Amino acid sequence: MSQNAKAEDFKLEAQAPENKGPIDGADLFIETLKRENVEVMFGYPGGAVLPLYDALYKNPIRHILARHEQAAIHAAEGYARVSGKPGVVLATSGPGATNLVTGITDAMMDSIPLVVFTGQVATGVIGSDAFQEADVIGITMPITKHNYQVRSMEDLPRIVHEAFHIATTGRPGPVLIDIPKDIAQSVGEVKFVDELNLPGYQPNFKPNSLQVKKLRSALAQAKKPVILAGAGVLHAKASEELLQFVEKMQIPVVNTLLGLGGFPSSHPLFLGMGGMHGTHTANKALYEADLLINIGARFDDRLTGNLAHFAQHATVAHIDIDPAEIGKNVPTQIPIVADAREALKKILSLDFEAPKADEWRAILEQDKVENPLWNTEGGDGISPQALMKIIHEITEGDAVVTTDVGQHQMWTAQYYGFNKPDQWVTSGGLGTMGFGFPSAIGAQIAKPDKTVVAVAGDAGFQMTLQELGLVAELKLPVKIIVYNNMALGMVRQWQETFYEERYSQSLIPVQPDFVKLADAYGIRGYVVQTEEEAEKVMRETLKDNEPVLIDCRIKPKEMVYPMIAPGKGLHEMIGVKPQ
């Protein structure tokens, strides 16, 4: 993945080393956050962090009190994803910290910059199984970019400064700082310094000129080129440079799931999303290409399908800020370790010969016509695909849209049509149920003037629906669209397709009355059972300045098509044609 942010984007202007008078660790904690320009943090208090919360009371930074720590960290992910700033999270020791583990893992897999603070029992009892003690450092070591336990108050300013730098530079990700309670209560004099001394952490932003020249040669010879654009384009803020490169070279573009919005979906050279539920044309291009230029994607299994059949005939060029991703899954002939924006700027500055690919573009354009996305006609319930088209039309394609994981996620990715960066917030690598609604809260806080739509499955919504209280408290105008098919939709689809319709524990016949639930929090709620009802209610509510919940009764057995079955290649899609 790529990232163009620098540490200085998130801190005050450099200052000379400064001595504070005597200060306690908790007040020092707040001071370090203010020096990093933290505007908002998400959290939940408890015993081990009471000194920190007391300091926050005396010297406020905006704090968002979630109703559960998992929701707090998902909200921080949504905030980070659309704002470009690191999400900041604070939770207590033991269960407070362990409730963050899913969100930390989610951020690690999707390269979301977070700085996570956890309380810890006093240093004198660490390792004694004290009340609400958990080995947070051991637990989170595999799922953080780096983690720290503060053992001296004097180290806190340096550690916090390093954490923000590490989280936001190179390939972004979560950094955790564990603060024992006695450190927060210590008193002493400290020195603030702005210098960083991290000799083992030196991300490479600039591309190697020799590798760029190899790409130039490969482009000149290519007859079937394709660009795979991932989330690295978004993290690097390289969308404009990508558009310039594509239009200059006239190369078709495929997006990954997380890369949607990095290239306009309305552009004639856009082929759609690739992978398991991608378009036929996108997967055809990846399968048949003779030159594949990957910009900021990690070649995950849901994109590639069976690697034995992936881009077999292609020279592969891979631009990525993380050298560990290059060659990890797919053999790469032209490795370019660099920030996506810096690499594209370098490429655009050179005299590249455009590939002679008129015939290739014509073939792909014809395939778009012959193999479009489709949905079933008739039957009871709302067409989920038509519902997403309605949402797109009413929001004019300009909303920030968040989702959980599952069928509703794929229908949103296929049909919403993202034309701008930073509109799309979803759980990709980890596939986290319960992510969509709280991440919409964070996105709304980051962009208060934008329409934010949380698209949730009925099952996933029930994992974090307690955050309706937070929406009501803050009067956030989040639009909650529940795709309700009374089931774990994607699990049911797999059981129908691969397990002879043995629906083992995937159907949910008893559901709450979501409208009454919304009303209990003072939020308007609606049930819609036809597309006409859905359009009428959405035209009345999606653009106003109030929260709303719309329970949409979609076709209960609708499938997400097309699909690549596990173990199959990109050329072996099922459900390409209406059945």
XYZ file of C-alpha atoms in Angstrom:
579
model
C 0.000 0.000 0.000
C 1.061 3.606 -0.440
C 0.885 6.598 1.834
C 1.948 10.150 1.152
C 1.277 11.583 4.603
C 4.220 12.769 6.632
C 4.421 13.092 10.378
C 4.533 16.871 10.128
C 1.013 16.848 8.698
C -0.298 15.841 12.099
C 1.722 17.894 14.603
C 2.400 21.475 15.461
C 5.171 23.376 13.780
C 8.594 22.291 14.977
C 9.503 23.827 18.280
C 12.713 23.992 20.242
C 13.090 21.417 23.040
C 10.843 22.571 25.818
C 10.861 21.824 29.528
C 7.551 21.736 31.308
C 7.398 22.364 35.018
C 6.375 19.478 37.253
C 3.520 17.659 35.527
C 1.782 14.357 36.067
C 1.658 11.639 33.442
C -2.022 12.115 32.694
C -1.687 15.832 31.966
C 1.413 15.046 29.962
C -0.616 12.553 27.907
C -3.143 15.249 26.951
C -0.345 17.693 26.137
C 1.312 15.190 23.791
C -1.959 14.660 21.933
C -2.441 18.383 21.474
C 1.087 18.679 20.103
C 0.124 16.056 17.504
C -2.927 18.144 16.513
C -5.437 15.559 17.705
C -8.895 17.059 17.261
C -11.073 14.131 18.286
C -10.658 10.796 20.030
C -12.940 7.805 20.484
C -13.057 5.801 23.664
C -14.592 4.333 26.786
C -13.353 4.926 30.350
C -12.480 2.445 33.091
C -10.386 2.120 36.220
C -6.919 2.009 34.682
C -7.509 5.124 32.571
C -9.371 7.248 35.112
C -6.308 9.502 35.577
C -6.241 10.079 31.813
C -9.948 10.842 31.692
C -9.609 13.195 34.642
C -6.899 15.084 32.762
C -9.181 15.148 29.706
C -11.900 16.731 31.862
C -9.537 19.506 32.941
C -7.944 20.107 29.530
C -10.463 18.943 26.934
C -9.966 17.337 23.561
C -13.207 16.356 21.876
C -14.027 12.842 23.046
C -16.644 10.549 21.488
C -18.060 8.149 24.068
C -19.027 5.009 22.170
C -21.284 2.435 23.784
C -18.738 -0.354 23.224
C -14.984 -0.338 22.619
C -15.295 -2.257 19.348
C -17.588 0.471 18.050
C -15.152 3.137 19.257
C -12.307 1.732 17.200
C -14.468 1.141 14.111
C -15.608 4.761 14.387
C -11.954 5.803 14.555
C -11.309 3.761 11.394
C -14.134 5.542 9.584
C -12.796 8.896 10.758
C -9.282 8.057 9.566
C -10.437 6.630 6.259
C -12.269 9.759 5.072
C -10.251 12.463 6.840
C -6.728 11.243 6.065
C -5.828 11.869 9.719
C -5.011 9.139 12.212
C -7.880 7.836 14.303
C -7.182 8.039 18.053
C -8.677 5.534 20.502
C -8.564 5.278 24.304
C -9.753 2.288 26.333
C -9.114 0.833 29.746
C -7.106 -2.260 30.652
C -8.245 -5.875 30.410
C -11.619 -6.202 28.668
C -11.505 -2.625 27.421
C -8.269 -3.351 25.599
C -9.259 -6.800 24.366
C -12.516 -5.404 22.967
C -10.331 -3.352 20.620
C -8.576 -6.364 19.111
C -10.998 -6.856 16.195
C -10.719 -3.208 15.168
C -6.927 -3.219 15.476
C -6.747 -6.291 13.244
C -9.169 -4.737 10.789
C -7.045 -1.567 10.595
C -3.854 -3.586 10.187
C -5.217 -5.587 7.266
C -6.707 -2.540 5.532
C -3.803 -0.161 6.285
C -5.777 2.352 8.347
C -3.706 4.765 10.483
C -4.694 4.524 14.153
C -2.995 5.414 17.423
C -4.556 3.287 20.133
C -4.028 3.976 23.845
C -4.849 1.325 26.418
C -4.718 1.560 30.170
C -2.756 -1.024 32.111
C -2.499 -2.083 35.734
C 0.314 -0.512 37.750
C 3.827 -1.603 36.819
C 4.355 -3.222 40.214
C 1.616 -5.796 39.618
C 2.048 -6.454 35.886
C 2.324 -10.211 35.469
C 0.477 -11.029 38.684
C -2.967 -11.537 37.099
C -4.183 -8.367 38.764
C -7.776 -7.239 38.357
C -8.449 -6.311 34.716
C -4.921 -7.170 33.602
C -4.280 -8.486 30.102
C -1.012 -8.845 28.200
C -2.007 -6.300 25.587
C 1.498 -6.044 24.168
C 1.645 -9.788 23.576
C -1.892 -9.918 22.231
C -1.443 -7.055 19.758
C 2.135 -7.604 18.603
C 1.047 -9.540 15.461
C -1.776 -7.094 14.621
C -0.085 -3.714 15.013
C 2.490 -1.929 12.955
C 4.288 -1.319 16.260
C 3.365 -1.300 19.928
C 4.791 0.181 23.123
C 4.371 -0.154 26.859
C 5.360 3.026 28.676
C 7.648 2.206 31.606
C 8.782 5.740 32.429
C 6.784 8.957 32.336
C 9.741 10.745 30.744
C 9.440 8.439 27.702
C 5.803 9.310 26.997
C 6.337 12.368 24.722
C 8.894 10.498 22.588
C 6.729 7.384 22.330
C 3.600 9.313 21.352
C 5.500 11.325 18.750
C 7.006 8.172 17.265
C 3.632 6.420 17.267
C 1.930 9.107 15.181
C 4.852 9.104 12.760
C 4.828 5.321 12.349
C 1.040 5.081 12.025
C 0.799 7.707 9.281
C 3.905 7.219 7.139
C 4.948 4.443 4.809
C 2.196 1.863 4.701
C -0.223 3.213 7.314
C -1.500 1.077 10.147
C -2.350 0.862 13.844
C 0.164 1.613 16.604
C -0.698 0.813 20.220
C 0.601 2.453 23.405
C -0.080 0.702 26.723
C 0.049 3.078 29.732
C 0.247 1.617 33.254
C -1.880 3.486 35.790
C 1.069 4.473 37.999
C 2.822 6.054 34.998
C -0.265 8.225 34.462
C -0.094 9.262 38.119
C 3.658 9.935 38.228
C 4.897 13.511 38.614
C 8.082 14.915 37.139
C 9.659 17.290 34.666
C 9.883 16.290 31.029
C 11.392 17.617 27.842
C 9.530 17.774 24.537
C 11.634 17.145 21.447
C 10.446 17.074 17.848
C 13.286 15.043 16.373
C 12.725 11.435 15.413
C 15.414 8.798 15.699
C 14.104 5.621 14.097
C 16.995 4.180 12.094
C 15.153 0.889 11.578
C 12.104 2.590 10.108
C 12.843 4.469 6.899
C 10.063 4.007 4.327
C 11.144 4.532 0.747
C 8.919 7.096 -0.996
C 10.816 7.682 -4.251
C 10.792 5.149 -7.102
C 13.921 3.597 -8.533
C 14.601 5.203 -11.918
C 15.839 1.952 -13.464
C 12.603 0.139 -12.586
C 10.555 3.022 -13.976
C 12.484 2.730 -17.244
C 11.700 -0.994 -17.324
C 8.030 -0.127 -17.018
C 8.385 2.336 -19.881
C 9.835 -0.411 -22.086
C 7.113 -2.856 -21.094
C 4.399 -0.325 -21.911
C 5.808 0.296 -25.359
C 5.586 -3.416 -26.145
C 2.224 -4.183 -24.516
C -0.835 -5.051 -26.569
C -3.149 -5.929 -23.633
C -2.236 -3.665 -20.721
C -4.384 -3.215 -17.621
C -3.975 -1.212 -14.408
C -5.043 -2.692 -11.081
C -5.609 0.239 -8.705
C -5.827 -0.509 -4.980
C -6.307 1.437 -1.776
C -2.695 2.587 -1.963
C -3.825 5.107 -4.572
C -6.245 6.573 -2.035
C -3.814 6.575 0.881
C -1.226 8.332 -1.267
C -3.793 10.854 -2.549
C -2.747 9.849 -6.043
C -6.142 9.763 -7.777
C -5.452 12.785 -9.967
C -2.065 11.443 -11.048
C -3.627 8.055 -11.822
C -6.291 9.701 -13.963
C -3.635 11.665 -15.864
C -1.559 8.525 -16.445
C -4.567 6.499 -17.624
C -5.739 9.159 -20.040
C -2.245 9.716 -21.380
C -1.613 5.981 -21.931
C -5.248 4.937 -22.610
C -4.972 1.898 -20.356
C -8.097 0.217 -18.915
C -8.447 0.230 -15.127
C -9.682 -2.354 -12.631
C -10.228 -1.415 -8.978
C -9.854 -3.641 -5.972
C -12.665 -3.599 -3.419
C -10.771 -1.160 -1.207
C -9.536 0.863 -4.159
C -13.005 1.951 -5.305
C -13.149 5.713 -5.759
C -9.468 5.973 -6.611
C -10.487 6.081 -10.283
C -13.868 7.399 -11.493
C -16.336 4.569 -12.060
C -18.023 6.649 -14.774
C -14.821 6.861 -16.851
C -14.947 4.985 -20.186
C -11.729 3.116 -19.318
C -13.077 1.807 -16.001
C -13.817 -1.908 -16.169
C -15.244 -2.365 -12.682
C -14.128 -4.139 -9.552
C -12.061 -7.275 -9.950
C -12.100 -10.494 -7.978
C -14.637 -12.909 -6.494
C -17.653 -10.665 -7.130
C -16.093 -8.378 -9.691
C -17.375 -7.726 -13.180
C -16.806 -10.218 -15.958
C -14.920 -7.569 -17.949
C -12.558 -6.684 -15.098
C -11.673 -10.311 -14.494
C -11.305 -11.008 -18.202
C -8.812 -8.144 -18.408
C -6.794 -9.422 -15.431
C -6.810 -12.959 -16.856
C -5.815 -12.098 -20.421
C -3.517 -9.085 -19.902
C 0.038 -9.129 -21.219
C 1.039 -6.256 -18.915
C -0.471 -5.851 -15.443
C 0.420 -2.677 -13.552
C -0.546 -3.022 -9.896
C -0.635 0.299 -8.065
C -1.125 -0.009 -4.313
C -2.867 -3.387 -4.048
C -1.657 -6.500 -2.275
C -2.928 -9.287 -4.580
C -5.160 -10.812 -1.916
C -6.882 -14.136 -2.561
C -10.372 -12.647 -3.030
C -8.969 -10.636 -5.934
C -6.764 -13.242 -7.610
C -8.759 -16.438 -7.263
C -6.610 -19.481 -7.956
C -3.101 -18.075 -8.383
C -2.247 -20.775 -10.930
C -4.654 -19.024 -13.319
C -3.972 -15.402 -12.405
C -2.371 -13.131 -15.032
C -0.523 -16.096 -16.513
C 0.470 -14.249 -19.668
C 1.327 -10.913 -18.099
C 4.478 -9.084 -17.260
C 3.694 -7.850 -13.761
C 4.752 -4.410 -12.539
C 3.951 -3.691 -8.895
C 4.136 -0.224 -7.324
C 3.880 -0.473 -3.537
C 5.256 1.373 -0.510
C 5.602 -1.938 1.340
C 8.383 -4.084 -0.144
C 7.031 -7.135 1.695
C 3.977 -7.146 -0.600
C 5.939 -7.230 -3.846
C 6.343 -10.795 -5.032
C 4.580 -12.187 -1.934
C 1.659 -13.697 -3.825
C 2.282 -13.007 -7.508
C 5.720 -13.194 -9.229
C 6.723 -9.652 -10.171
C 9.057 -8.732 -13.006
C 9.100 -4.961 -12.418
C 9.143 -4.131 -8.675
C 8.793 -0.441 -7.809
C 8.994 0.219 -4.069
C 7.594 3.716 -3.707
C 4.676 5.866 -2.694
C 2.005 5.608 -5.403
C 1.809 9.351 -5.970
C 5.576 9.801 -6.149
C 5.831 6.899 -8.592
C 3.091 8.242 -10.843
C 4.567 11.751 -10.757
C 7.893 10.298 -11.878
C 6.234 8.301 -14.651
C 4.283 11.341 -15.839
C 7.454 13.416 -15.986
C 9.005 11.049 -18.524
C 8.293 10.581 -22.203
C 6.380 7.297 -22.272
C 5.188 5.678 -25.499
C 1.545 4.676 -25.183
C 0.850 0.989 -25.826
C -0.810 0.070 -29.123
C -3.922 -1.369 -27.534
C -6.861 -0.175 -29.669
C -7.989 -3.727 -30.392
C -7.723 -4.686 -26.697
C -9.844 -1.746 -25.602
C -12.451 -2.594 -28.231
C -12.623 -6.202 -27.021
C -13.140 -5.090 -23.431
C -15.725 -2.477 -24.411
C -17.687 -5.159 -26.253
C -17.460 -7.431 -23.232
C -18.969 -4.691 -21.068
C -21.974 -4.675 -23.397
C -22.300 -8.458 -23.589
C -21.719 -9.242 -19.901
C -23.114 -6.468 -17.718
C -24.136 -6.830 -14.105
C -27.718 -8.093 -13.824
C -30.399 -8.894 -11.286
C -33.461 -11.098 -11.171
C -36.868 -9.701 -12.060
C -40.105 -10.145 -10.120
C -40.605 -12.017 -6.881
C -41.374 -10.795 -3.397
C -39.253 -8.110 -1.815
C -37.048 -5.288 -3.010
C -34.302 -5.916 -5.535
C -31.127 -5.147 -3.560
C -29.374 -4.043 -6.731
C -32.201 -1.678 -7.663
C -32.178 -0.350 -4.097
C -28.515 0.607 -4.393
C -29.193 2.335 -7.698
C -31.912 4.362 -5.944
C -29.501 5.358 -3.185
C -26.932 6.404 -5.792
C -29.457 8.471 -7.724
C -30.831 10.302 -4.697
C -27.393 11.060 -3.239
C -26.113 11.935 -6.738
C -23.222 9.555 -6.178
C -21.715 11.991 -3.707
C -22.328 10.321 -0.340
C -19.807 8.692 1.934
C -20.949 5.075 2.042
C -19.965 2.534 4.688
C -20.738 -1.188 4.951
C -20.185 -4.314 6.974
C -19.183 -7.466 5.115
C -21.377 -9.742 3.051
C -23.954 -9.536 0.303
C -24.912 -5.909 0.966
C -21.221 -4.974 0.790
C -20.810 -6.553 -2.627
C -24.031 -5.021 -4.006
C -22.827 -1.624 -2.809
C -19.410 -2.116 -4.393
C -20.978 -3.245 -7.666
C -23.760 -0.690 -8.011
C -23.092 2.529 -6.106
C -20.560 3.914 -8.567
C -17.792 5.764 -6.736
C -16.352 8.664 -8.695
C -14.332 10.425 -5.998
C -11.734 9.423 -3.431
C -12.580 8.924 0.235
C -16.257 8.079 -0.303
C -15.997 4.368 0.444
C -15.484 2.868 3.898
C -15.673 -0.903 4.230
C -13.988 -3.807 5.953
C -11.897 -5.564 3.331
C -9.186 -7.895 4.540
C -10.763 -8.952 7.837
C -14.388 -8.830 6.708
C -15.794 -7.531 9.994
C -19.492 -7.767 10.756
C -20.614 -4.795 12.822
C -18.112 -2.455 11.138
C -20.411 -0.429 8.894
C -22.592 1.483 11.355
C -19.909 2.731 13.796
C -17.520 3.525 10.944
C -20.270 5.747 9.516
C -20.346 7.620 12.823
C -16.621 8.305 12.549
C -16.979 9.323 8.907
C -19.802 11.733 9.786
C -17.687 13.297 12.540
C -14.830 13.712 10.062
C -17.099 15.222 7.397
C -20.088 16.791 9.170
C -21.418 18.432 6.011
C -21.469 15.257 3.896
C -24.297 12.787 3.504
C -23.101 9.572 5.173
C -24.972 6.354 4.426
C -24.386 3.249 6.535
C -25.452 0.207 4.536
C -25.786 -2.738 6.912
C -27.039 -6.279 6.797
C -29.712 -7.126 9.327
C -27.330 -9.514 11.107
C -24.262 -7.284 11.141
C -26.269 -4.270 12.292
C -27.311 -6.176 15.406
C -23.658 -6.508 16.439
C -23.176 -2.767 17.016
C -26.666 -1.279 16.994
C -26.178 0.037 20.525
C -24.432 2.980 18.863
C -27.864 4.354 18.010
C -27.472 5.996 21.405
C -24.371 7.840 20.208
C -26.089 8.978 17.008
C -29.006 10.296 19.063
C -26.750 11.999 21.617
C -24.653 13.806 19.016
C -27.566 14.325 16.615
C -25.484 12.907 13.780
C -27.440 12.764 10.504
C -26.233 9.254 9.620
C -28.571 7.415 7.240
C -28.857 3.755 8.236
C -30.056 1.485 5.426
C -30.681 -2.065 6.657
C -30.620 -4.696 3.913
C -32.975 -7.096 5.668
C -33.262 -10.621 4.288
C -33.731 -12.360 7.654
C -30.456 -14.234 7.235
C -26.692 -14.205 7.267
C -26.977 -13.504 3.557
C -23.551 -14.461 2.263
C -23.382 -17.526 4.495
C -26.775 -18.582 3.159
C -25.571 -18.019 -0.427
C -22.545 -20.247 0.112
C -24.675 -22.927 1.769
C -27.050 -22.839 -1.172
C -24.248 -22.945 -3.739
C -21.737 -25.304 -2.158
C -23.564 -27.169 0.636
C -26.713 -28.416 -1.130
C -28.965 -25.851 0.575
C -28.188 -27.048 4.084
C -28.873 -23.743 5.847
C -27.051 -24.522 9.062
C -27.536 -21.616 11.513
C -27.696 -18.966 8.787
C -31.384 -18.015 8.955
C -32.651 -15.495 11.511
C -36.436 -15.813 11.685
C -36.787 -13.649 14.805
C -35.665 -10.058 14.320
C -36.157 -6.946 16.423
C -38.562 -4.318 15.211
C -35.878 -1.973 13.941
C -38.326 0.932 13.653
C -39.370 0.614 17.304
C -35.720 0.291 18.241
C -34.884 3.529 16.409
C -37.877 5.206 18.035
C -36.613 4.151 21.464
C -33.558 6.325 20.778
C -35.619 9.173 19.339
C -34.597 8.388 15.758
C -37.054 8.188 12.882
C -37.533 4.731 11.434
C -39.330 3.283 8.420
C -40.079 -0.158 6.998
C -40.193 -0.362 3.196
C -41.252 -3.448 1.239
C -41.274 -2.237 -2.364
C -38.907 -0.235 -4.497
C -41.543 2.474 -4.829
C -41.812 2.800 -1.042
C -38.040 2.791 -0.697
C -37.595 5.565 -3.248
C -40.329 7.703 -1.679
C -38.912 7.420 1.846
C -35.338 7.956 0.715
C -36.193 11.058 -1.272
C -37.744 12.458 1.894
C -34.905 11.565 4.250
C -31.486 11.004 2.660
C -30.675 14.662 2.176
C -32.048 16.146 5.384
C -30.001 16.885 8.485
C -31.382 14.206 10.785
C -30.556 10.556 11.420
C -32.884 7.945 9.979
C -33.157 4.161 9.917
C -34.792 2.467 6.935
C -35.531 -1.248 7.237
C -35.543 -2.476 3.638
C -37.105 -5.897 3.101
C -35.044 -7.229 0.228
C -35.578 -10.429 -1.725
C -34.649 -13.121 0.794
C -32.889 -15.477 -1.626
C -31.229 -13.001 -3.981
C -27.638 -13.962 -4.848
C -24.559 -11.823 -5.452
C -23.458 -12.523 -9.005
C -21.172 -12.949 -10.791
C -19.024 -15.100 -8.521
C -15.763 -17.013 -8.585
C -16.039 -20.182 -6.522
C -13.210 -20.977 -4.084
C -10.291 -22.616 -5.859
C -11.364 -21.395 -9.300
C -9.635 -18.954 -11.605
C -10.803 -15.565 -12.840
C -11.956 -17.168 -16.097
C -14.314 -19.559 -14.285
C -16.990 -17.174 -13.061
C -20.506 -18.398 -12.403
C -23.676 -16.318 -12.638
C -22.352 -14.162 -15.484
C -25.638 -14.494 -17.400
C -29.182 -14.294 -16.006
C -30.481 -17.674 -14.925
